[in-house]
Coordinates of C-alpha atoms in Angstrom, one line a residue:
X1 CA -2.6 23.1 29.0
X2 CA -2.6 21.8 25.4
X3 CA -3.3 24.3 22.7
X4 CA -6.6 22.5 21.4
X5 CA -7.7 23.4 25.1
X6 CA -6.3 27.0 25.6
X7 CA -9.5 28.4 23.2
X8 CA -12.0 27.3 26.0
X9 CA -10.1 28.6 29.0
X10 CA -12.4 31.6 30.8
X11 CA -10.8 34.4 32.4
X12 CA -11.3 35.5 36.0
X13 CA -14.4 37.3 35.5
X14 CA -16.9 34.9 33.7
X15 CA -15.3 32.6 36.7
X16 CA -16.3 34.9 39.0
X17 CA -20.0 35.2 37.0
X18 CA -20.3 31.9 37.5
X19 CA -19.6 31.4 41.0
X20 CA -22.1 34.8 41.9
X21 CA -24.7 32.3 40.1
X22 CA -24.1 29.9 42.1
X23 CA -24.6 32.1 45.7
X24 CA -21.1 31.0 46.5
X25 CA -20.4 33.3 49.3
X26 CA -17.2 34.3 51.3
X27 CA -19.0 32.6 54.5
X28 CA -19.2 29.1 51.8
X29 CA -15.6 29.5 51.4
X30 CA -14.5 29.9 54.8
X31 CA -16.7 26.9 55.8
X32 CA -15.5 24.9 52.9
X33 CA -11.2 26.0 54.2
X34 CA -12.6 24.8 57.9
X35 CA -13.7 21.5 56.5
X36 CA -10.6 21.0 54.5
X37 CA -8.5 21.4 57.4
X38 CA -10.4 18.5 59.5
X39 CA -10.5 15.9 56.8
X40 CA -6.9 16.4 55.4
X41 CA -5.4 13.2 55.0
X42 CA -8.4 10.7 54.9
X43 CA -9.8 10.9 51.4
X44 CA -7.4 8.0 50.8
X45 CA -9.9 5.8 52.7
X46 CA -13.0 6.9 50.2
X47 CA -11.0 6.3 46.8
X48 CA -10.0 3.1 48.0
X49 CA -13.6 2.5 48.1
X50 CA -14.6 3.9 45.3
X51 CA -12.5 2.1 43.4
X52 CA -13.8 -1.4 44.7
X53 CA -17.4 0.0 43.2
X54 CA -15.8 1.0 39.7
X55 CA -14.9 -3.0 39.7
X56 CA -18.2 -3.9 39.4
X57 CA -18.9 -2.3 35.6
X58 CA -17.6 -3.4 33.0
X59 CA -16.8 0.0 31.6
X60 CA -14.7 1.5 34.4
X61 CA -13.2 -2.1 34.7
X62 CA -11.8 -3.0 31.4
X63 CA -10.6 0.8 31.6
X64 CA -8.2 0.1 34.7
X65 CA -6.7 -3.1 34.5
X66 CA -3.2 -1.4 34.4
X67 CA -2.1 -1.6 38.4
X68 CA 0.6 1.3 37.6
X69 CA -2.4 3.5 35.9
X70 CA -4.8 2.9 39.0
X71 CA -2.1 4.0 41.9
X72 CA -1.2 6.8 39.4
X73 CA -4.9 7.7 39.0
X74 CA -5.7 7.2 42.8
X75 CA -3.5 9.8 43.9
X76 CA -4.3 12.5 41.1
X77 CA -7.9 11.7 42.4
X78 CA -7.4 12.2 46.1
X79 CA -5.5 15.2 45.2
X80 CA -8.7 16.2 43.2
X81 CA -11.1 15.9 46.0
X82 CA -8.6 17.4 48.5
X83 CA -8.9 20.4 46.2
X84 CA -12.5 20.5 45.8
X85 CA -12.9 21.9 49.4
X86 CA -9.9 24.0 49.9
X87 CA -11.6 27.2 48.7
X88 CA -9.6 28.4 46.5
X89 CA -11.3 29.0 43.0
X90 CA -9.2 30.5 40.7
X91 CA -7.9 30.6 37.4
X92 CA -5.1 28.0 37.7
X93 CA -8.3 26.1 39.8
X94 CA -10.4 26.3 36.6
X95 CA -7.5 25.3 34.2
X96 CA -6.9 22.5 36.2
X97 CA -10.1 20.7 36.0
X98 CA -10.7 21.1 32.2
X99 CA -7.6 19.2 31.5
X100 CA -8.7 16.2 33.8
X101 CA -12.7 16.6 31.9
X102 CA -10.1 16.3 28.6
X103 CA -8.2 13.5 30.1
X104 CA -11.1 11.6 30.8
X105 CA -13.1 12.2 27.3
X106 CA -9.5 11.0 26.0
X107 CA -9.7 8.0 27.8
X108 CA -13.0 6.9 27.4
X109 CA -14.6 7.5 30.9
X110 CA -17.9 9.1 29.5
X111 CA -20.0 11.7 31.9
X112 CA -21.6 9.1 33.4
X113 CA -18.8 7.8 35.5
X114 CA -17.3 11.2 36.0
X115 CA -20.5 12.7 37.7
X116 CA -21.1 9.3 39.6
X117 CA -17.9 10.1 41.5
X118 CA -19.2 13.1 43.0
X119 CA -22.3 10.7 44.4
X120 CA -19.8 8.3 46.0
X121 CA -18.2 11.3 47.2
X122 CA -21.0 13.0 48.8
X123 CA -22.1 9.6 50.1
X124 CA -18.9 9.8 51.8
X125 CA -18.6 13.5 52.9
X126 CA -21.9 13.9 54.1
X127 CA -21.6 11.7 57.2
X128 CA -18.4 13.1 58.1
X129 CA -20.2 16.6 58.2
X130 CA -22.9 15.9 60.3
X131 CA -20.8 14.2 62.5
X132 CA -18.1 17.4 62.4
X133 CA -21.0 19.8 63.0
X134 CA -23.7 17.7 65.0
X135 CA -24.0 20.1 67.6
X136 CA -24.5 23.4 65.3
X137 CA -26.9 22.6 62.6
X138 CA -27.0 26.0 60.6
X139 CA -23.3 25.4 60.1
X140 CA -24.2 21.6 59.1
X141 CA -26.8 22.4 56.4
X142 CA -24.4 25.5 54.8
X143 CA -21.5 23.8 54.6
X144 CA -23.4 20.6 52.9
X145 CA -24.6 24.0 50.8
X146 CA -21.1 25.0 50.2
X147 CA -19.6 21.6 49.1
X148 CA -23.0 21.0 46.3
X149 CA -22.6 24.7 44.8
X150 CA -18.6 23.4 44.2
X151 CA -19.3 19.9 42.8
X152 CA -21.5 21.9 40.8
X153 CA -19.4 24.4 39.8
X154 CA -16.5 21.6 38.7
X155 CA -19.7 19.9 36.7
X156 CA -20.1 22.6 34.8
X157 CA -16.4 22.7 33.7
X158 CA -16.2 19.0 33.3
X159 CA -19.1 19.0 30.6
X160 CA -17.6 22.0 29.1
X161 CA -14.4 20.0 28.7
X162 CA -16.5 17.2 27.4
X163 CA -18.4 19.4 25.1
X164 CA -15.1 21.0 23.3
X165 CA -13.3 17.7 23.3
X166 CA -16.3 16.5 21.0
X167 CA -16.8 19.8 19.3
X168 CA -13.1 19.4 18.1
X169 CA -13.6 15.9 17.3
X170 CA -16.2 17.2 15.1
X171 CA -14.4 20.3 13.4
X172 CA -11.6 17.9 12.3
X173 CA -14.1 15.6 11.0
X174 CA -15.9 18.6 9.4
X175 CA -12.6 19.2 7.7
X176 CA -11.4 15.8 6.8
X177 CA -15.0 15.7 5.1
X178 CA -15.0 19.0 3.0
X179 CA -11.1 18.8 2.3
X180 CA -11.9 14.8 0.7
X181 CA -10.2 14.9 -2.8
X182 CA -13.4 12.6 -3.9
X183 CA -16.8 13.6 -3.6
X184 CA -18.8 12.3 -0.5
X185 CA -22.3 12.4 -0.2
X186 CA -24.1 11.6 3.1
X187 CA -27.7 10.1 2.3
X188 CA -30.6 9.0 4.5
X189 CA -32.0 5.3 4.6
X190 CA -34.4 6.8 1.9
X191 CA -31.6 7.6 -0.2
X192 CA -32.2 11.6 0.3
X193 CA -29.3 13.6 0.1
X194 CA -28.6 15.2 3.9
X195 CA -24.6 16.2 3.2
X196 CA -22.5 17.1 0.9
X197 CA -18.9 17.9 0.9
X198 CA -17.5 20.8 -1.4
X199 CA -15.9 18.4 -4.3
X200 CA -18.8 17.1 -5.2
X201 CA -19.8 20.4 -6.9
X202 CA -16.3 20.1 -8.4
X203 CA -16.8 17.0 -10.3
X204 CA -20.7 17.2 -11.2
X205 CA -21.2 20.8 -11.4
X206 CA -24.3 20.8 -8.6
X207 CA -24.2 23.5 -6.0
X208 CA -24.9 22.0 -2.5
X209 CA -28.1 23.8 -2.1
X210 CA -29.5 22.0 -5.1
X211 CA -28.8 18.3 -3.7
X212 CA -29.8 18.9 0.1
X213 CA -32.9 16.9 -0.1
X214 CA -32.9 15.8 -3.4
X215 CA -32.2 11.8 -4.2
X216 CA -29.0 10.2 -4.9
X217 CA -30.4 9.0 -8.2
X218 CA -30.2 12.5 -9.3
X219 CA -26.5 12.3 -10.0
X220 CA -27.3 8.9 -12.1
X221 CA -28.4 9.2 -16.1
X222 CA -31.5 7.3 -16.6
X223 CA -30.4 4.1 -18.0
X224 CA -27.9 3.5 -15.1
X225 CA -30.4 4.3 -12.4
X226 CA -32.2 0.6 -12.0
X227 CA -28.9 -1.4 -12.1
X228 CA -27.4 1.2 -9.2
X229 CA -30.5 1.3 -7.1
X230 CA -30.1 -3.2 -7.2
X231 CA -27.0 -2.6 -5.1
X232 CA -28.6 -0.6 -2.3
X233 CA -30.6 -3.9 -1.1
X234 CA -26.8 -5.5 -0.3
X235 CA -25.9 -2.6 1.1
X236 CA -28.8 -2.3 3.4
X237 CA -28.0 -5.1 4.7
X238 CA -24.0 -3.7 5.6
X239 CA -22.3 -5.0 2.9
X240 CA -20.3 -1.7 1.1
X241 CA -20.7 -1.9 -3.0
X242 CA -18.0 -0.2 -4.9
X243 CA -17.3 -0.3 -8.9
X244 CA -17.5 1.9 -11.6
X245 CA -20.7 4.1 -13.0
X246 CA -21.6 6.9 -15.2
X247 CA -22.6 9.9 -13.6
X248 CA -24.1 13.0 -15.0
X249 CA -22.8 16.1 -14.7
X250 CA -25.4 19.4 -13.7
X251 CA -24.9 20.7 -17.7
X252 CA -26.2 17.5 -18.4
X253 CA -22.7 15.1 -20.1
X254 CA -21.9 11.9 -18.7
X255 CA -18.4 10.8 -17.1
X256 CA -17.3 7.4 -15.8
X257 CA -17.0 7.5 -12.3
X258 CA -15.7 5.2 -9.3
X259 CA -18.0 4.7 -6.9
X260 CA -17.8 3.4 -3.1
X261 CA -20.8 2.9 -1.1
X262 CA -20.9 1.9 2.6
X263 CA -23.4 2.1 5.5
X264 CA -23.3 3.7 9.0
X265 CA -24.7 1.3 11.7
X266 CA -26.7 2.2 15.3
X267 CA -25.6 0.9 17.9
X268 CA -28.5 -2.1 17.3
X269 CA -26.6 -2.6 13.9
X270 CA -29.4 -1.4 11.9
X271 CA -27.9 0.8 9.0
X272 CA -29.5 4.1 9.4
X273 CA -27.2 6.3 6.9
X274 CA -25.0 5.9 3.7
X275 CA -21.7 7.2 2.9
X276 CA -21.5 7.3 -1.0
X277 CA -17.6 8.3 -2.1
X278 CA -17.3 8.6 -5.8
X279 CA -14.3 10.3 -8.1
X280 CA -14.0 11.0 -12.4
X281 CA -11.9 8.8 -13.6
X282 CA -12.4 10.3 -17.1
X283 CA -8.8 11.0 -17.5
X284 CA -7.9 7.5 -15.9
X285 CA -10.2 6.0 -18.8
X286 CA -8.8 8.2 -21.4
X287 CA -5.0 7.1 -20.8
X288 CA -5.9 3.6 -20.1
X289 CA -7.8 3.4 -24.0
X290 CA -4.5 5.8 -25.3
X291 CA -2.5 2.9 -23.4
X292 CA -4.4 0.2 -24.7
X293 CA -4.1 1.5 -28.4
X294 CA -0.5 2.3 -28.1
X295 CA 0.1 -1.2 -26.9
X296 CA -1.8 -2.7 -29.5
X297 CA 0.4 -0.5 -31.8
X298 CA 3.4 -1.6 -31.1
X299 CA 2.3 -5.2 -31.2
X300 CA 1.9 -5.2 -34.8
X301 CA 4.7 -3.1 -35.0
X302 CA 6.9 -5.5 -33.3
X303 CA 5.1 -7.9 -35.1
X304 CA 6.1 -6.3 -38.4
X305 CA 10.0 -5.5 -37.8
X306 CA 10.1 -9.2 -36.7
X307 CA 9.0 -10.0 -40.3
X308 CA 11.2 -8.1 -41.8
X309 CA 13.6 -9.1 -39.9
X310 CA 12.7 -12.4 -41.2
X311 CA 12.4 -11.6 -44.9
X312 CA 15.9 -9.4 -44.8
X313 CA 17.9 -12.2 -43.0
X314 CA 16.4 -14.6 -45.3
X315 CA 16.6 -13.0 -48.7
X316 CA 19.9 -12.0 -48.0
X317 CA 21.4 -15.8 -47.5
X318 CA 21.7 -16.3 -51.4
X319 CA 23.9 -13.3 -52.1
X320 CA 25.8 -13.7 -49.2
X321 CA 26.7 -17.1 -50.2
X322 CA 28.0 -16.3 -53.5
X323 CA 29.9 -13.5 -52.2
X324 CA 31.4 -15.3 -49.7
X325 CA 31.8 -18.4 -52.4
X326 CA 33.8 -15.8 -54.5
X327 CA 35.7 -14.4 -51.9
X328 CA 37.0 -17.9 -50.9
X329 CA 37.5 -19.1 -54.2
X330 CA 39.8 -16.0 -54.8
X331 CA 41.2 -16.8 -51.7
X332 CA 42.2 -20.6 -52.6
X333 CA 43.3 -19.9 -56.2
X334 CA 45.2 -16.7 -55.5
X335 CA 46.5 -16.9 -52.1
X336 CA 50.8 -15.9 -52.6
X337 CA 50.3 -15.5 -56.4
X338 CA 49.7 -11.5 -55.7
X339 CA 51.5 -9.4 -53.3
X340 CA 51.2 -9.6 -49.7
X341 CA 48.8 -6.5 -49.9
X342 CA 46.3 -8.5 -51.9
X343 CA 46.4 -11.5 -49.4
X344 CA 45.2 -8.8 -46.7
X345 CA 42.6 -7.6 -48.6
X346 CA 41.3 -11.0 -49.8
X347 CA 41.7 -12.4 -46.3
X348 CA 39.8 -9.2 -44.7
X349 CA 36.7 -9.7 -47.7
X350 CA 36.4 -13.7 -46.7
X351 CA 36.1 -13.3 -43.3
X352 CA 34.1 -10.1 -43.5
X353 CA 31.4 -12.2 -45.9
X354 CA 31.6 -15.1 -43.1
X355 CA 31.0 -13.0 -39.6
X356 CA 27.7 -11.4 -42.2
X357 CA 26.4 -14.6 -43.0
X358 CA 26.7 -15.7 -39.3
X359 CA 24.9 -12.8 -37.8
X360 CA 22.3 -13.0 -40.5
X361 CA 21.6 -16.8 -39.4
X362 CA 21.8 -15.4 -36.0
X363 CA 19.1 -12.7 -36.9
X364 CA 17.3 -15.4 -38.8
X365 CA 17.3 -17.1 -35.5
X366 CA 16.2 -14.2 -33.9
X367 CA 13.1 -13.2 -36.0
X368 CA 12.0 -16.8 -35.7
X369 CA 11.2 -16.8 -32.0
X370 CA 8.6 -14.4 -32.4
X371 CA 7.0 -14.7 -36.4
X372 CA 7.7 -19.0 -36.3
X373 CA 5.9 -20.1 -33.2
X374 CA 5.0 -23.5 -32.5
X375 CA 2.0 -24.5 -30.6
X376 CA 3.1 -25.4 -27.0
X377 CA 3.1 -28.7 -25.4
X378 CA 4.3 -30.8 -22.5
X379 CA 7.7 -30.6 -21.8
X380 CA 10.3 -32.4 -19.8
X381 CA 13.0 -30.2 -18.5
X382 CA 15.2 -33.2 -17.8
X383 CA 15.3 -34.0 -22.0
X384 CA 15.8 -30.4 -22.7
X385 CA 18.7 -30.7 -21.2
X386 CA 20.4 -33.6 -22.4
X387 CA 19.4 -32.5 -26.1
X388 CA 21.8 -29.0 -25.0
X389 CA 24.0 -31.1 -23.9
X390 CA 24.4 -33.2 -26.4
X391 CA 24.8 -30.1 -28.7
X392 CA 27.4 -28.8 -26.9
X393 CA 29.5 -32.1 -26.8
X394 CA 32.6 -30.9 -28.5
X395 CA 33.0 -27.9 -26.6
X396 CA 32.2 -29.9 -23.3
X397 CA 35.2 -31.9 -24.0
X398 CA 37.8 -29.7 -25.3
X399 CA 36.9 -27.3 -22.3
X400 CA 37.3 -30.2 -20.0
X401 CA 33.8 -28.8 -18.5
X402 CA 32.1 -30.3 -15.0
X403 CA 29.0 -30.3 -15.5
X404 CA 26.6 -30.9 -12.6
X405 CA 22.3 -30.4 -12.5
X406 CA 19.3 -31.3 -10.1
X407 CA 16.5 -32.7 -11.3
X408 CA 14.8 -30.7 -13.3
X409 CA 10.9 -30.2 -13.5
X410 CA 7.8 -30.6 -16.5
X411 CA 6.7 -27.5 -17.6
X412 CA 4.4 -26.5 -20.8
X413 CA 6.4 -24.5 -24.3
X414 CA 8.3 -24.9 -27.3
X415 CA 10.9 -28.2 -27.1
X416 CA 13.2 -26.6 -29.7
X417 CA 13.4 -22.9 -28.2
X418 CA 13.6 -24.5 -24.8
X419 CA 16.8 -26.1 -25.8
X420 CA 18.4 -23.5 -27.6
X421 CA 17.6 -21.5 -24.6
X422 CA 19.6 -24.0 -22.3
X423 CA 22.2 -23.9 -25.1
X424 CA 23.1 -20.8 -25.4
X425 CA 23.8 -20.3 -21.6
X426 CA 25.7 -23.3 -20.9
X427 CA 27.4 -22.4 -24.0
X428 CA 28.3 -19.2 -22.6
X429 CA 29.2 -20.8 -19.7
X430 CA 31.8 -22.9 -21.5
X431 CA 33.1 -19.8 -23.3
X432 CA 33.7 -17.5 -21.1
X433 CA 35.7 -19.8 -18.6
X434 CA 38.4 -18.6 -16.7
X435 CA 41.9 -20.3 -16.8
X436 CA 40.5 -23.3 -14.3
X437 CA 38.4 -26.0 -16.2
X438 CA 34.2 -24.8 -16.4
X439 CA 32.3 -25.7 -13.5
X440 CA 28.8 -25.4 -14.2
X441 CA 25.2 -26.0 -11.8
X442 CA 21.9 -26.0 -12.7
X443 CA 19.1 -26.4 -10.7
X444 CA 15.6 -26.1 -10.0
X445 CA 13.0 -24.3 -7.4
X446 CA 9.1 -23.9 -7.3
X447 CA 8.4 -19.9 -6.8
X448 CA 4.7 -20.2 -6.8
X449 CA 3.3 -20.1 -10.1
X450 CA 6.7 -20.5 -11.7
X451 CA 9.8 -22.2 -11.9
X452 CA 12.9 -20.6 -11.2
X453 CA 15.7 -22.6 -12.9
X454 CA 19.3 -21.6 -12.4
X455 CA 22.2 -21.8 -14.2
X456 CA 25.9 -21.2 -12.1
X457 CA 29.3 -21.0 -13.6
X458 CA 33.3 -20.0 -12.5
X459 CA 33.9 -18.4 -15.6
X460 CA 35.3 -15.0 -15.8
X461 CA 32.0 -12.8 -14.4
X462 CA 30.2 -9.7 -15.5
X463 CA 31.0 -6.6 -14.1
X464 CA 27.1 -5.1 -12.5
X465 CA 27.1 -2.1 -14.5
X466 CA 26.6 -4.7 -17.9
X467 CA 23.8 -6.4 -16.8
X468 CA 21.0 -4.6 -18.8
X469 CA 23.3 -4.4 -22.1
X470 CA 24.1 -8.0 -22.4
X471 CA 20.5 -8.6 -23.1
X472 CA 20.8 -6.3 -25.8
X473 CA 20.7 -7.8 -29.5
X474 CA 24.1 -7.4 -31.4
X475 CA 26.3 -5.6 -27.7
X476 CA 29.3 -7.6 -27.2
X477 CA 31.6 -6.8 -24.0
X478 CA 34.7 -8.6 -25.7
X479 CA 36.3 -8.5 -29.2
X480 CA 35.7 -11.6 -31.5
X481 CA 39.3 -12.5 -31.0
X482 CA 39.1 -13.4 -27.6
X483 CA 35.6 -15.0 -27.5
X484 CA 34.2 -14.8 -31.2
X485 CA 30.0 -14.5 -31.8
X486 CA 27.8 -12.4 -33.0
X487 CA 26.7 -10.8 -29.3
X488 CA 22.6 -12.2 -30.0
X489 CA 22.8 -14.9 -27.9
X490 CA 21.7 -13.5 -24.9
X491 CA 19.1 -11.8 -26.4
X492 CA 17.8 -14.9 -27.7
X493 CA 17.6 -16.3 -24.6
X494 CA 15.9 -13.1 -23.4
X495 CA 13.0 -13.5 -25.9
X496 CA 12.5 -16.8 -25.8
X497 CA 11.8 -16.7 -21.9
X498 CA 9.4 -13.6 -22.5
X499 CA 7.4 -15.7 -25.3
X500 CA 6.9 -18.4 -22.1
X501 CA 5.9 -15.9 -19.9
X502 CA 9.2 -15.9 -17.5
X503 CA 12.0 -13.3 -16.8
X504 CA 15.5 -13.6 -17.0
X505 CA 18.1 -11.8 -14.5
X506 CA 22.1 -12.0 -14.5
X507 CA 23.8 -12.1 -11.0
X508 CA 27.8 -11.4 -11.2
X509 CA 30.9 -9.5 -10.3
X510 CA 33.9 -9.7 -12.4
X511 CA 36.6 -12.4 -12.0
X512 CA 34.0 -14.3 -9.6
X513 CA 31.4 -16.2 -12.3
X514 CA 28.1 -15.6 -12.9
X515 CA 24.9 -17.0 -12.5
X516 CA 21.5 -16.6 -15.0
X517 CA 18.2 -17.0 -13.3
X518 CA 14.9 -17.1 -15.3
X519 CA 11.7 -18.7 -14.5
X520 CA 9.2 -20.2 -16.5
X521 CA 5.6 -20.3 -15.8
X522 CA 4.0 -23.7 -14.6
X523 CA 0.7 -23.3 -17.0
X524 CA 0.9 -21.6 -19.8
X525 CA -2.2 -19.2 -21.1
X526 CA -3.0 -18.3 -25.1
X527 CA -2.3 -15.0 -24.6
X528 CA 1.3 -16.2 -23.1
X529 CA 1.5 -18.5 -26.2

């Protein structure tokens, strides 16, 4: 016995109680063992029948199309009606037919076709009795008696099962209903309020006394009440509405709300109730405006550290260039006139002036993606290219460097960002070569809305735990000895695929090359621009 069956188990006295209401006897019973013990064996032969007239419906038919199921079921049926007539009526009797009223509710076999197999049965046992006890009819008519005060008896348990199956069913629902974290409100086809689950006066403040009976439109300030009531025609019609609405709270202060409606169809599919879900989203609406002014704070932040960027890198050139001027004149004119102490320090100051004025024109660079835009326009990945490549010339041919690409596809940006972009990673590609000659692949894929463009080398790799720094303005992962630059190159790169709406991703190991993906997006919006 399950445990969501043990509550309506009844003891051996309200079993008894029930069979004294009945006026089953101890003369019923021994009549009932006698007829047991002539028809043992042959309710085979009726289920068999029976069977052939569940065929006919529908209901029972689509039910036992499983051959396995049926045998299985026609033996714990025969067993059934075996042990309606043995006489023995006792708890374990009484257990054992609530779980097969359970099993059948679980199922689907409604009451219907559980109480028609006692009509097939007695179709069948009732000729077999008159034929037992033709010659003493006293006997004939009691034990007919006997069997109808059982089948009634088992009745009575079977719509007791059938009755706590569904009053279960409807506790949990009960449950599911009142433990909803949104509020749910059950209305007629009038829109009347019938239900109401316990959240409701959580979020608006109403008891559920004072919306029992009242209109939905209750919960709705006046000027929203017209426009809500326009969706109740759609919904009428069993199409569910859901979107967002003020509602008013019982102390009279409006909150945005979400709000799902739905209809509950007959069995005619004539909507005959509403289900109306709704939750505050006050605090969703609140962070979502904090969000939106944060973002919108940072913007012009971002927008304003670019420009100084700009303005720094820029108004710094000019000194910078007479420093460095200076420091290389000394260099020229006094270069083994002082002592070899003074030739360190003038060497250190002339180099020192010329890595500043290349990461300031690197910085330049950088501050220009985002404060210098150019208006996009049709471009031809193919020319992008050839214009890297052609910058990169030099260093293609001292590097000995294969270089091998697809065709590439047209896509919508910036011509001269584009190419620096392809620059910068074949150039690193070139760089960072290993001691065999730079091989290098670039090709192209659709990915839906974008293109996904990669770039391959055999170059000396990236150990994984770099990945996120090397797209970090100004971090290097080698000294400028062994592979001199400023370390903005990557970040470059980064930026100038997040101004045309793409993402960039590195996948390496160390010692075994690397390749950069980004994508670009086919069609460019303003807002991407």
């Amino acid at each position: 016995m399950t445990d969501s069956n043990t509550s309506m188990i009844m003891n051996d006295r309200e079993i008894a109680e029930r069979l004294a209401f009945l006026r089953l006897s101890p003369r019923d019973i021994d009549l009932l063992k006698a007829l047991h013990s002539s028809l043992e064996g042959r309710h085979a032969a009726f289920i068999d029948d029976f069977y052939i007239q569940l065929q006919n419906f529908d209901t029972t038919r689509n039910l036992l199309t499983d051959p396995v199921l049926v045998e299985r079921l026609k033996c714990k049926q025969e067993a059934y009606f075996d042990r309606l007539i043995a006489g023995n009526y006792d708890l374990d009797y009484t257990k054992d037919r609530i779980n097969i009223g359970v099993t059948h509710h679980r199922i689907g076999l409604k009451p219907q076709w559980y109480l028609g197999a006692y009509h097939y049965y007695l179709a069948w046992l009732l000729p077999e009795i008159q034929q037992q006890l033709a010659n003493d009819q006293n006997a004939c008519t009691d034990t007919m008696q006997a069997v109808i005060k059982v089948i009634l008896f088992d009745i009575e348990l079977a719509v007791d099962a059938y009755f706590h199956a569904d009053h279960e069913m409807l506790r949990l629902l009960a449950q599911v209903f009142q433990s909803n974290i949104e509020g749910v409100i059950i209305t007629d086809i009038r829109r009347q309020i019938l239900h109401v689950n316990n959240k409701v006066a959580a979020i608006a403040g109403y008891r559920n006394e004072d919306l029992i009976g009242q209109p939905i439109t209750l919960l709705l300030p006046a000027q929203e009440r017209e426009t809500f009531i326009s969706h109740w025609q759609d919904i009428k019609q069993g199409e569910p509405w859901q979107g967002e609405s003020l509602l008013q709270h019982s102390q009279g202060n409006l909150f945005p709300a979400w709000i799902n409606i739905s209809g509950v169809k007959d069995e005619t599919g004539t909507v005959t109730h509403f289900i109306v879900e709704f939750s505050d989203i006050s605090a969703y609406r609140t962070a979502q405006e904090a969000l939106s002014q944060r973002t919108e704070e940072l913007a012009r932040s971002n927008k304003e550290l670019e420009q100084f960027a700009y303005v720094a890198s820029h108004d710094l050139q000019e000194p910078l260039r007479m420093v460095a001027s200076f420091t290389q004149l000394l260099s020229r004119r006094y270069r083994g006139k002082l002592d070899s102490d003074a030739d360190e320090f003038i060497h250190y100051a002339v180099d020192g002036a010329t890595r500043m004025q290349t990461l300031i024109n690197d910085l330049l660079a950088y501050s220009r993606i985002g404060s210098r835009n150019k208006p996009f326009e049709p471009v031809n990945l193919n020319s992008v290219l050839q214009r890297a490549l052609a910058n990169l010339h030099v260093a293609i041919e001292e590097s000995h460097a294969k270089i091998v690409y697809d065709e590439l596809p047209n896509t919508h940006g910036d011509l001269t960002q584009l190419t620096q972009l392809f620059q910068n990673l074949i150039g690193n590609a070139v760089k960072f070569r290993g001691e065999l000659p730079p091989e290098i692949g670039i090709k192209a894929s659709d990915a839906d809305k974008c293109w996904r463009i990669e770039i391959q080398d055999n170059g000396i790799g990236i150990a994984p735990e770099f990945f996120d720094r090397i797209f970090v303005i100004f971090q290097r992962l080698h000294n400028k000895e062994d592979y001199p630059g400023t370390g903005i190159g990557l970040s470059i790169c980064k930026k100038i695929i997040e101004r045309h709406g793409g993402q960039i991703e590195v996948k390496s190991d160390r010692g075994q090359g690397a390749t950069f993906i980004f994508t670009l997006l086919k069609t460019l919006t303003e807002e991407t621009n």
